[in-house]
Amino acid sequence: MKKTPALFAALVLGTLAHGALTPAANNDGLILPAGFHAVVVAEKGKPLRNIVVAANGDIYANTPKDGLVAFRDTDGDGKADEIKSFGEGGGTGIALHEGWLYASTTKEVFRYKLTPGELVPSGKPERIIKDLPNQGQHSAKVFAFGADGKLYVETGSPSNAYGGKKDRALGATGEDPTEFLKTYGGYWRYDANKPDQTRADADHFSTGHRHSTTIALNPATGKLFIAIHGRDQLNTVAPQFYTDDDNAENPSEVFHELTEGANFGWPFTYWDPNTSQRKINPEYGGDGKKLAEAGKYPDPLIAFPAHWAPMQLAFYTGTQFPAKYQHGAFLAFHGSWNRAPKPQKGYRVAFLPFDEKGLPTGKYETFADNFAGKPVLESTGDADHRPNGVAVGPDGSLYISDSQTGRLWRIIYTGN
Amino acid sequence: MSRFVPLAVLILALAACSKQEPSPATNAAAPKPSGQEAPPATVSVPAATDRNPGAELARPSAEPVSSAAVAATPPQPPAPAEPATPPVPAATLAAPDGEALFKKTCATCHQANGGGVPYLQPSIKGSAWISNPDPQLLLSLILRGSAILGEAAKAYDNDMPPIDAPTDAEIAAIATYVRGRFGAPPVTEPVTPAQVAIARARPGLPE
């Protein structure tokens, strides 16, 4: 009985909030499950990357080159009435932690103290990490806070499959990546509060990946999960073994638990979703059939279709959505470019169900679709929108950001 | 004996299309393309942070090419070594399909419509490298990859590898196709395998 007043209040507040929100006509073209609706929060006009929503509903986004953007809805209709840019440079990662707003550039992690009432932090940013390798290709630096309060920061591999000077070209031949992987292709663990840390202050936590722009903590278990972008251009590098169709469907984008010392098998191997096997990359002697040594690298917990480009991951922590969504996470897929000459795919937000033990079930379902706005997409640039960020708001709404025109949506559930 | 003649012709025809670099003697004999305004070796560099998805690659700051340059006859390949063999009429050789080769070799990164991928690979629609009436800039870029752009290549995340495995005839067909489709204005003058051979033999951009 004690819970009743709180539950009643939540229901009333929820009802009031929804009553004031105005879903977009036809859900702004998005395809959503029954009972869900899309509210257009803002259209920035410039690409948005990862997003986070504060306890008061303020939304913060990182951008590729225009610093950070803050959005505030002052009258409760769902549309942002105040949109303010702050900070310099550009980047991808963003997160809230113990009253601070953390954001990454391609070579640093900064944080700003959040003060109640302030949309834009008035204090100067503190630099927590500096001198990250700024390598051009795969330079986004996503991060998350672990259950231990530490900061886990990614550094991608500036490479496709470490194929030397011919990387991405016909006949690319793999080189020994041992030294390379000491600097690239992994996650590093830092203190969350110490200023101006460098690699010398960090623990090399995991290795052997190409690029990961996906990391989040499952609050139910305290475990970190990541997704990894698979390699490109199997048919370009080794047309004797891979057709255009083979390349369009290979290799998987993979989902793993991030554990200390993990090696995810790049650049030697990739995951074939058609046979559910780990295979040797053609740069290292593979022929489309040759299997990797059994047990040497972890099998993925989820194998997504090739080239979909997994971006931000957000565990659903709200209660607004139906019960099935309350054990799982939402993952934004940026959409492919490397399926050509086959049509491009992937431009969507998926829901990943998790089981009672806090592990993914291995399945995923499309939650929000039609961001590209076309039934058949030939070229990436023709997509109307590309999902990049997802975050859960204090009332359980799901926010989605777009890297094409900078649109920001709020997905709500009304049941009708 | 006569039944061997077609084979000999075929071999010569293949040799003419070969991706083999011309011998040093051939290099020396091949005059440089004349009459064109040479672009500087360095190209304009966009601001390091300028990764505008719609932005083109930095344009080579070449002067407008004179009509004389356009009219300049590209150097011809050396005559076949065996004068006894009758020359093969060009029309009887099946020219490679430039559109098919573009889809196979280029469209993966630059996309089927040439629009590129934001931040990763540039749009090639209306590219100055493609639109220049003289094909040597474009051929150098194809054969050497984005390394010849220097700092300007950093405007996009992914490097373009050298596309030097196709034959001269195949690269000529690709160049002819992209000039006709993506040039602004479209360039209809076909690119010849001999022009590709010149670009292949040269270490970098035209002087």
XYZ file of C-alpha atoms in Angstrom:
623
model
C 0.000 0.000 0.000
C 2.872 2.345 0.702
C 3.696 2.427 -2.992
C 0.258 3.566 -3.998
C 0.680 7.347 -3.591
C 3.949 7.288 -5.516
C 2.475 5.128 -8.228
C -0.580 7.362 -8.403
C 1.613 10.456 -8.651
C 3.686 8.874 -11.390
C 0.606 7.959 -13.345
C -0.841 11.455 -13.012
C 2.426 13.105 -13.933
C 2.857 10.697 -16.812
C -0.617 11.413 -18.034
C -0.149 15.131 -17.706
C 3.165 15.044 -19.498
C 1.738 13.016 -22.340
C -1.337 15.137 -22.476
C 0.809 18.160 -23.234
C 3.058 16.437 -25.755
C 2.162 16.723 -29.388
C 3.213 13.719 -31.473
C 4.275 14.556 -35.001
C 1.866 13.855 -37.824
C 2.408 10.291 -39.023
C 5.142 10.026 -36.357
C 7.362 12.182 -38.602
C 7.621 9.282 -41.028
C 9.111 6.906 -38.464
C 7.721 3.404 -38.210
C 7.148 2.471 -34.554
C 5.428 -0.389 -32.721
C 1.721 0.084 -31.957
C 1.059 2.516 -29.131
C 4.315 4.459 -29.597
C 4.528 7.976 -30.980
C 7.309 10.334 -32.074
C 7.590 13.945 -30.979
C 10.069 16.110 -32.903
C 12.088 17.857 -30.194
C 14.294 19.892 -32.513
C 15.956 20.102 -35.889
C 19.474 21.423 -35.332
C 20.333 21.662 -39.012
C 23.755 20.176 -38.294
C 24.666 16.594 -37.435
C 24.206 15.358 -33.883
C 26.172 12.492 -32.375
C 25.598 10.850 -28.987
C 23.090 12.268 -26.534
C 22.260 12.174 -22.845
C 19.232 13.428 -20.903
C 19.583 14.987 -17.452
C 17.217 14.390 -14.524
C 15.410 17.675 -15.263
C 14.821 16.688 -18.908
C 17.553 18.874 -20.436
C 19.159 17.119 -23.392
C 22.851 17.332 -24.262
C 24.348 16.258 -27.586
C 27.871 15.973 -28.919
C 28.453 17.039 -32.530
C 31.087 16.199 -35.159
C 32.587 19.699 -35.176
C 30.352 22.228 -33.444
C 31.007 21.507 -29.793
C 28.109 20.479 -27.565
C 24.454 21.422 -27.835
C 21.940 21.757 -25.008
C 18.172 21.522 -25.551
C 15.481 22.561 -23.064
C 11.721 22.279 -23.333
C 10.406 25.106 -21.117
C 6.662 24.643 -21.631
C 6.269 20.869 -21.640
C 5.039 20.461 -25.206
C 8.020 18.283 -26.108
C 9.638 20.787 -28.467
C 12.917 22.381 -27.427
C 12.406 26.076 -26.748
C 16.007 26.828 -25.848
C 18.848 25.417 -27.962
C 22.336 26.537 -26.940
C 25.751 25.557 -28.239
C 28.779 25.519 -25.998
C 32.280 24.116 -25.906
C 34.592 23.801 -28.850
C 35.732 21.166 -31.273
C 33.715 18.094 -31.938
C 33.348 14.519 -30.911
C 31.016 11.646 -30.239
C 30.920 10.437 -26.626
C 28.775 12.069 -23.927
C 27.591 10.926 -20.486
C 26.445 12.148 -17.080
C 28.288 11.031 -13.948
C 27.893 12.272 -10.382
C 26.782 15.756 -11.326
C 29.205 16.209 -14.193
C 28.664 16.221 -17.933
C 31.478 14.327 -19.654
C 32.151 14.634 -23.407
C 34.907 13.413 -25.697
C 36.630 14.867 -28.718
C 38.813 12.780 -31.011
C 41.723 13.166 -28.575
C 40.397 14.288 -25.192
C 37.716 13.785 -22.568
C 36.362 16.894 -20.827
C 33.809 17.379 -18.087
C 31.599 20.266 -17.025
C 30.042 20.725 -13.569
C 26.263 20.866 -13.880
C 24.518 23.414 -11.687
C 20.786 23.127 -11.021
C 18.895 25.553 -13.230
C 21.745 26.115 -15.677
C 21.164 24.774 -19.155
C 24.698 25.635 -20.275
C 27.341 24.960 -17.625
C 28.856 28.259 -16.546
C 32.093 26.761 -15.287
C 35.111 26.030 -17.424
C 35.584 22.486 -18.639
C 38.071 20.252 -16.822
C 40.201 18.083 -19.039
C 40.200 14.562 -17.628
C 42.091 12.809 -20.449
C 44.464 14.307 -22.981
C 46.634 13.150 -25.883
C 44.472 10.260 -27.039
C 45.668 8.970 -30.425
C 43.912 11.197 -32.989
C 44.226 8.900 -35.930
C 41.821 10.187 -38.561
C 40.061 6.975 -39.467
C 37.881 5.575 -36.663
C 38.776 8.471 -34.382
C 35.540 8.719 -32.365
C 36.217 8.115 -28.672
C 33.161 6.725 -26.938
C 33.284 6.017 -23.215
C 31.241 4.783 -20.282
C 31.517 4.574 -16.503
C 31.878 1.114 -15.036
C 30.308 -0.203 -11.851
C 33.711 0.529 -10.282
C 33.279 4.245 -11.091
C 36.166 4.106 -13.550
C 36.087 5.633 -17.006
C 36.375 3.205 -19.954
C 37.480 4.918 -23.156
C 37.742 3.438 -26.645
C 40.469 3.991 -29.210
C 39.718 2.634 -32.673
C 42.075 1.153 -35.216
C 42.869 3.539 -38.084
C 42.598 0.638 -40.495
C 40.216 -1.766 -42.196
C 42.004 -5.074 -41.643
C 45.591 -3.925 -41.064
C 46.329 -4.646 -44.703
C 49.393 -2.432 -45.040
C 49.592 0.105 -47.824
C 46.904 -1.762 -49.745
C 44.474 -1.830 -46.829
C 40.996 -1.712 -48.430
C 42.465 -2.456 -51.881
C 42.775 -5.585 -54.014
C 45.361 -7.965 -52.644
C 45.811 -6.285 -49.259
C 48.195 -8.330 -47.114
C 48.064 -8.325 -43.344
C 51.029 -7.288 -41.271
C 51.991 -8.139 -37.688
C 49.713 -5.943 -35.538
C 51.438 -6.597 -32.206
C 52.945 -3.136 -31.790
C 49.978 -1.397 -33.418
C 47.539 -2.952 -30.953
C 49.478 -1.522 -28.011
C 48.162 1.889 -29.071
C 44.958 1.180 -31.012
C 41.951 -1.100 -31.211
C 40.899 -1.440 -27.597
C 39.414 0.020 -24.439
C 41.493 1.718 -21.791
C 40.460 2.282 -18.155
C 41.059 5.645 -16.490
C 40.260 7.366 -13.219
C 37.003 9.296 -13.621
C 38.136 12.389 -11.730
C 41.872 12.903 -12.117
C 42.687 15.743 -14.541
C 44.977 15.515 -17.567
C 45.506 11.781 -17.562
C 47.449 10.217 -20.409
C 47.833 6.640 -21.548
C 50.545 6.258 -18.931
C 47.833 6.614 -16.271
C 45.489 4.079 -17.870
C 45.060 0.311 -17.811
C 44.919 -1.365 -21.218
C 41.596 -3.138 -20.608
C 40.765 -4.946 -23.872
C 42.285 -5.397 -27.314
C 41.790 -6.756 -30.825
C 38.946 -4.686 -32.191
C 38.599 -2.506 -35.247
C 36.328 0.232 -33.969
C 33.666 0.371 -31.290
C 31.298 3.304 -30.985
C 29.022 1.476 -28.579
C 29.510 0.997 -24.838
C 27.055 1.062 -21.965
C 26.705 -0.284 -18.448
C 23.805 -2.594 -17.733
C 22.532 -1.035 -14.504
C 20.886 -4.323 -13.516
C 24.193 -6.180 -13.268
C 26.986 -3.619 -13.478
C 28.406 -5.278 -16.589
C 29.662 -3.321 -19.577
C 28.573 -4.202 -23.101
C 30.045 -3.053 -26.393
C 29.371 -3.435 -30.091
C 32.087 -3.495 -32.735
C 32.050 -2.398 -36.367
C 33.134 -5.256 -38.629
C 35.594 -4.858 -41.461
C 34.696 -3.549 -44.912
C 35.298 -4.545 -48.519
C 35.875 -8.293 -48.493
C 34.927 -8.330 -52.183
C 37.369 -5.535 -53.010
C 40.288 -7.097 -51.191
C 39.703 -10.695 -52.270
C 37.208 -10.950 -55.158
C 38.435 -14.492 -55.830
C 36.757 -15.554 -52.558
C 33.945 -13.038 -52.016
C 31.164 -11.884 -54.322
C 29.346 -8.573 -53.964
C 26.592 -10.523 -52.173
C 29.122 -12.083 -49.799
C 30.440 -8.648 -48.903
C 26.985 -7.148 -48.478
C 26.180 -9.785 -45.837
C 29.621 -10.148 -44.217
C 30.956 -9.815 -41.651
C 28.651 -9.303 -38.664
C 28.622 -6.269 -36.483
C 29.150 -7.973 -33.142
C 27.954 -7.449 -29.562
C 30.108 -8.518 -26.625
C 30.526 -8.134 -22.926
C 33.577 -5.988 -22.197
C 35.775 -7.967 -19.832
C 39.320 -7.314 -18.653
C 41.910 -8.761 -21.002
C 39.389 -9.595 -23.721
C 40.736 -9.965 -27.274
C 38.071 -9.675 -29.951
C 40.109 -11.193 -32.792
C 40.736 -8.265 -35.135
C 42.553 -8.014 -37.524
C 42.993 -11.778 -37.956
C 39.345 -12.864 -37.878
C 35.732 -11.887 -38.511
C 32.314 -13.329 -37.674
C 30.294 -14.857 -40.527
C 26.575 -14.448 -39.712
C 25.497 -16.954 -42.356
C 27.355 -19.862 -40.799
C 27.749 -18.463 -37.258
C 31.463 -19.118 -37.390
C 34.587 -17.092 -36.785
C 36.692 -17.050 -39.946
C 40.152 -15.909 -40.989
C 40.379 -12.569 -42.793
C 41.712 -12.793 -46.364
C 44.534 -10.431 -45.389
C 45.759 -13.256 -43.124
C 45.273 -16.205 -45.435
C 41.511 -16.627 -45.276
C 39.512 -17.841 -48.246
C 35.945 -17.370 -47.059
C 35.928 -20.827 -45.485
C 38.986 -21.146 -43.267
C 37.968 -21.045 -39.596
C 39.718 -19.316 -36.740
C 41.212 -21.412 -33.987
C 38.319 -22.630 -31.828
C 37.964 -20.887 -28.481
C 40.722 -18.354 -29.057
C 38.339 -15.399 -29.290
C 34.885 -14.984 -27.711
C 31.777 -15.685 -29.786
C 29.538 -12.640 -30.098
C 26.521 -12.437 -27.794
C 24.556 -10.930 -30.686
C 25.526 -11.000 -34.377
C 23.954 -8.096 -36.261
C 23.800 -7.886 -40.056
C 26.896 -6.607 -41.812
C 27.676 -2.896 -42.187
C 24.714 -1.606 -40.156
C 27.124 0.456 -38.007
C 26.102 0.188 -34.326
C 26.333 3.541 -32.555
C 24.978 4.571 -29.152
C 23.522 1.986 -26.734
C 21.083 2.871 -23.934
C 19.691 0.451 -21.394
C 16.039 1.138 -20.759
C 15.746 2.356 -17.173
C 12.244 3.816 -17.324
C 8.789 2.440 -16.623
C 6.823 4.307 -19.285
C 7.275 1.625 -21.933
C 5.552 -1.788 -21.660
C 7.123 -4.437 -19.441
C 8.974 -6.228 -22.248
C 11.163 -3.149 -22.776
C 12.101 -2.894 -19.136
C 14.767 -5.583 -19.452
C 16.850 -4.589 -22.397
C 18.571 -1.854 -24.326
C 18.103 0.304 -27.387
C 20.825 0.504 -30.001
C 21.028 3.073 -32.799
C 22.274 1.827 -36.166
C 23.787 4.516 -38.352
C 23.138 2.505 -41.531
C 25.466 1.031 -44.100
C 27.600 2.407 -46.927
C 29.613 -0.705 -47.686
C 26.825 -2.877 -49.091
C 27.196 -1.293 -52.546
C 26.368 -2.275 -55.231
C 23.550 -3.823 -53.164
C 21.037 -1.429 -51.544
C 22.087 0.154 -48.257
C 20.471 -1.073 -45.027
C 20.396 -0.685 -41.275
C 19.089 2.855 -40.702
C 17.051 2.092 -37.574
C 16.928 1.792 -33.783
C 16.786 -1.770 -32.493
C 15.658 -3.170 -29.163
C 17.881 -5.822 -27.599
C 16.038 -7.995 -25.037
C 18.057 -9.072 -21.972
C 17.231 -12.061 -19.784
C 16.830 -12.380 -15.992
C 20.588 -12.829 -15.620
C 21.231 -9.517 -17.332
C 22.600 -11.077 -20.514
C 21.353 -10.413 -24.030
C 19.085 -13.138 -25.405
C 20.988 -13.057 -28.679
C 18.007 -11.667 -30.549
C 17.139 -8.122 -31.544
C 14.088 -6.465 -33.038
C 13.623 -3.304 -35.029
C 12.028 -0.681 -32.777
C 12.099 2.481 -34.893
C 12.552 2.343 -38.637
C 12.351 4.333 -41.880
C 14.868 7.002 -40.873
C 16.260 6.782 -44.412
C 12.800 7.688 -45.702
C 13.069 5.465 -48.769
C 12.080 1.857 -49.358
C 15.290 1.227 -51.301
C 18.380 3.261 -50.504
C 21.109 3.122 -53.126
C 23.535 5.664 -51.702
C 24.171 6.661 -48.082
C 23.909 10.387 -48.728
C 20.328 9.979 -49.974
C 19.121 8.942 -46.511
C 16.834 11.555 -44.957
C 18.179 10.737 -41.491
C 20.736 8.450 -39.856
C 20.175 7.417 -36.217
C 23.254 8.101 -34.117
C 22.357 8.647 -30.464
C 19.820 7.090 -28.103
C 19.136 8.049 -24.483
C 16.406 7.477 -21.926
C 14.761 10.513 -20.313
C 13.633 10.860 -16.686
C 10.015 10.056 -17.609
C 11.050 6.941 -19.558
C 10.818 8.524 -23.014
C 13.437 7.387 -25.529
C 15.346 10.135 -27.328
C 16.969 9.556 -30.729
C 19.427 11.856 -32.492
C 20.265 12.060 -36.185
C 23.634 12.692 -37.818
C 22.224 13.800 -41.165
C 20.155 16.938 -40.418
C 20.437 16.966 -36.647
C 16.842 16.020 -35.922
C 16.013 14.980 -32.363
C 12.994 12.814 -31.587
C 11.330 11.806 -28.332
C 9.520 8.487 -28.488
C 6.616 8.092 -26.058
C 4.222 5.268 -25.298
C 0.525 5.983 -24.944
C -0.848 2.535 -25.720
C -3.097 3.831 -28.438
C 50.515 -21.052 -90.140
C 47.641 -18.765 -90.792
C 45.632 -20.100 -87.888
C 48.277 -18.751 -85.535
C 47.863 -15.214 -86.741
C 44.720 -14.480 -84.707
C 46.529 -15.717 -81.604
C 49.414 -13.377 -82.278
C 46.981 -10.543 -82.784
C 45.276 -11.368 -79.525
C 48.560 -11.413 -77.658
C 49.485 -8.034 -79.068
C 46.079 -6.676 -78.274
C 46.399 -7.881 -74.699
C 49.862 -6.410 -74.513
C 48.484 -3.063 -75.607
C 45.954 -3.218 -72.795
C 48.424 -4.542 -70.289
C 48.871 -2.892 -66.955
C 52.592 -3.404 -67.295
C 54.469 -0.196 -66.965
C 56.133 0.943 -70.148
C 59.822 0.233 -70.325
C 62.171 3.038 -69.329
C 62.882 3.613 -72.989
C 59.168 4.046 -73.615
C 58.951 6.450 -70.715
C 61.675 8.575 -72.103
C 60.038 8.561 -75.488
C 56.637 9.511 -74.192
C 56.329 13.264 -74.172
C 54.588 14.868 -71.246
C 51.126 16.181 -71.888
C 51.744 19.581 -73.297
C 49.963 22.867 -73.185
C 48.186 22.370 -69.905
C 48.440 24.570 -66.902
C 50.079 22.361 -64.352
C 48.483 22.422 -60.914
C 50.871 23.001 -58.050
C 52.036 19.921 -56.210
C 50.333 21.140 -53.094
C 46.607 21.593 -53.098
C 44.508 23.873 -51.015
C 43.927 22.511 -47.558
C 40.623 22.900 -45.790
C 40.622 23.657 -42.097
C 41.465 20.512 -40.207
C 38.116 20.517 -38.493
C 36.179 21.142 -41.684
C 34.487 17.846 -42.268
C 31.406 19.207 -43.880
C 29.626 16.195 -45.338
C 28.754 18.135 -48.454
C 32.243 19.453 -48.934
C 34.203 18.380 -51.917
C 37.815 17.462 -51.900
C 40.060 20.463 -52.016
C 40.233 21.568 -55.572
C 43.521 21.703 -57.377
C 44.059 25.373 -58.092
C 44.671 24.871 -61.757
C 44.130 27.767 -64.118
C 41.377 27.267 -66.649
C 42.702 24.998 -69.317
C 43.196 26.685 -72.636
C 41.504 25.432 -75.743
C 44.938 24.621 -77.091
C 45.439 22.298 -74.145
C 42.144 20.612 -74.767
C 43.072 20.156 -78.399
C 46.505 18.820 -77.587
C 46.859 15.312 -78.917
C 47.834 12.876 -76.243
C 50.936 10.880 -76.979
C 50.389 7.589 -78.744
C 51.721 4.271 -77.568
C 54.777 2.932 -79.327
C 54.240 0.934 -82.491
C 54.062 -2.849 -82.122
C 57.465 -4.464 -82.100
C 56.616 -6.721 -84.993
C 55.783 -4.525 -87.943
C 54.785 -7.613 -89.929
C 51.675 -8.024 -87.826
C 48.746 -6.100 -89.187
C 47.483 -3.496 -86.714
C 44.221 -4.336 -84.994
C 41.439 -1.902 -85.713
C 40.450 -0.378 -82.394
C 36.789 -0.985 -83.083
C 37.259 -4.726 -83.077
C 38.593 -4.736 -79.513
C 35.868 -5.024 -76.920
C 36.300 -1.908 -74.789
C 35.892 -2.539 -71.046
C 32.536 -1.476 -69.604
C 33.280 1.716 -67.679
C 29.970 1.758 -65.841
C 30.330 -1.840 -64.674
C 33.905 -1.183 -63.593
C 32.830 1.973 -61.732
C 30.201 -0.002 -59.830
C 32.702 -2.696 -58.963
C 35.727 -0.572 -58.189
C 34.555 2.885 -57.107
C 30.898 2.850 -56.053
C 31.580 0.914 -52.864
C 33.128 3.995 -51.286
C 31.922 6.888 -53.444
C 28.432 5.333 -53.668
C 26.427 4.457 -56.744
C 25.309 8.069 -57.196
C 28.795 9.478 -56.581
C 27.527 11.277 -53.492
C 30.087 9.790 -51.115
C 29.539 9.122 -47.387
C 29.551 11.969 -44.877
C 32.920 12.265 -43.105
C 34.229 9.015 -44.611
C 34.536 9.419 -48.371
C 33.983 12.532 -50.507
C 31.314 13.157 -53.075
C 32.776 13.051 -56.569
C 29.906 14.876 -58.217
C 31.337 17.864 -60.050
C 34.799 17.136 -58.676
C 37.489 19.407 -60.095
C 39.703 16.369 -60.434
C 37.145 14.727 -62.672
C 35.995 17.850 -64.503
C 39.429 18.950 -65.669
C 39.563 18.424 -69.450
C 43.042 16.989 -69.072
C 42.628 13.529 -67.499
C 46.098 13.315 -65.954
C 45.037 14.682 -62.551
C 42.202 12.200 -62.287
C 44.367 9.321 -63.496
C 47.057 10.170 -60.952
C 44.475 10.214 -58.176
C 43.044 6.853 -59.232
C 46.427 5.181 -59.628
C 48.089 6.636 -56.523
C 45.127 7.071 -54.196
C 44.493 9.914 -51.796
C 48.144 9.975 -50.722
C 48.809 12.433 -53.550
C 46.413 14.911 -51.937
C 48.683 15.338 -48.938
C 47.051 17.189 -46.053
C 43.849 17.685 -48.017
C 43.177 13.959 -47.739
C 42.543 14.477 -44.020
C 39.241 16.182 -44.846
C 37.775 12.655 -44.881
C 38.380 9.760 -42.518
C 39.164 7.021 -44.998
C 42.205 6.963 -47.235
C 41.730 6.015 -50.864
C 44.111 3.184 -51.708
C 45.944 3.175 -55.047
C 43.665 1.624 -57.663
C 46.462 0.295 -59.838
C 45.456 -3.326 -60.343
C 43.071 -2.775 -63.289
C 44.606 -2.643 -66.765
C 45.255 0.600 -68.586
C 42.194 -0.034 -70.737
C 40.031 -0.659 -67.666
C 41.205 2.476 -65.892
C 40.689 4.444 -69.096
C 37.124 3.129 -69.244
C 36.500 4.069 -65.605
C 37.912 7.558 -66.154
C 35.887 8.034 -69.319
C 32.735 6.980 -67.495
C 33.167 9.164 -64.418
C 34.130 12.201 -66.546
C 30.979 11.785 -68.558
C 28.728 11.176 -65.558
C 30.183 13.307 -62.768
C 32.169 16.010 -64.576
C 30.784 19.540 -64.315
C 30.343 20.069 -67.155
C 30.523 16.474 -68.358
C 33.714 15.674 -70.263
C 32.915 13.563 -73.278
C 36.450 13.158 -74.672
C 37.363 9.501 -74.013
C 40.415 8.728 -71.896
C 42.813 6.401 -73.697
C 44.868 3.521 -72.310
C 47.959 5.403 -73.517
C 47.084 8.316 -71.232
C 46.775 5.846 -68.361
C 50.194 4.431 -69.213
C 51.674 7.920 -68.958
C 50.039 8.510 -65.582
C 51.206 5.097 -64.386
C 54.793 5.817 -65.341
C 54.840 9.175 -63.586
C 55.608 9.098 -59.849
C 53.052 11.675 -58.686
C 50.923 14.504 -59.975
C 51.661 16.045 -63.395
C 54.354 18.691 -63.179
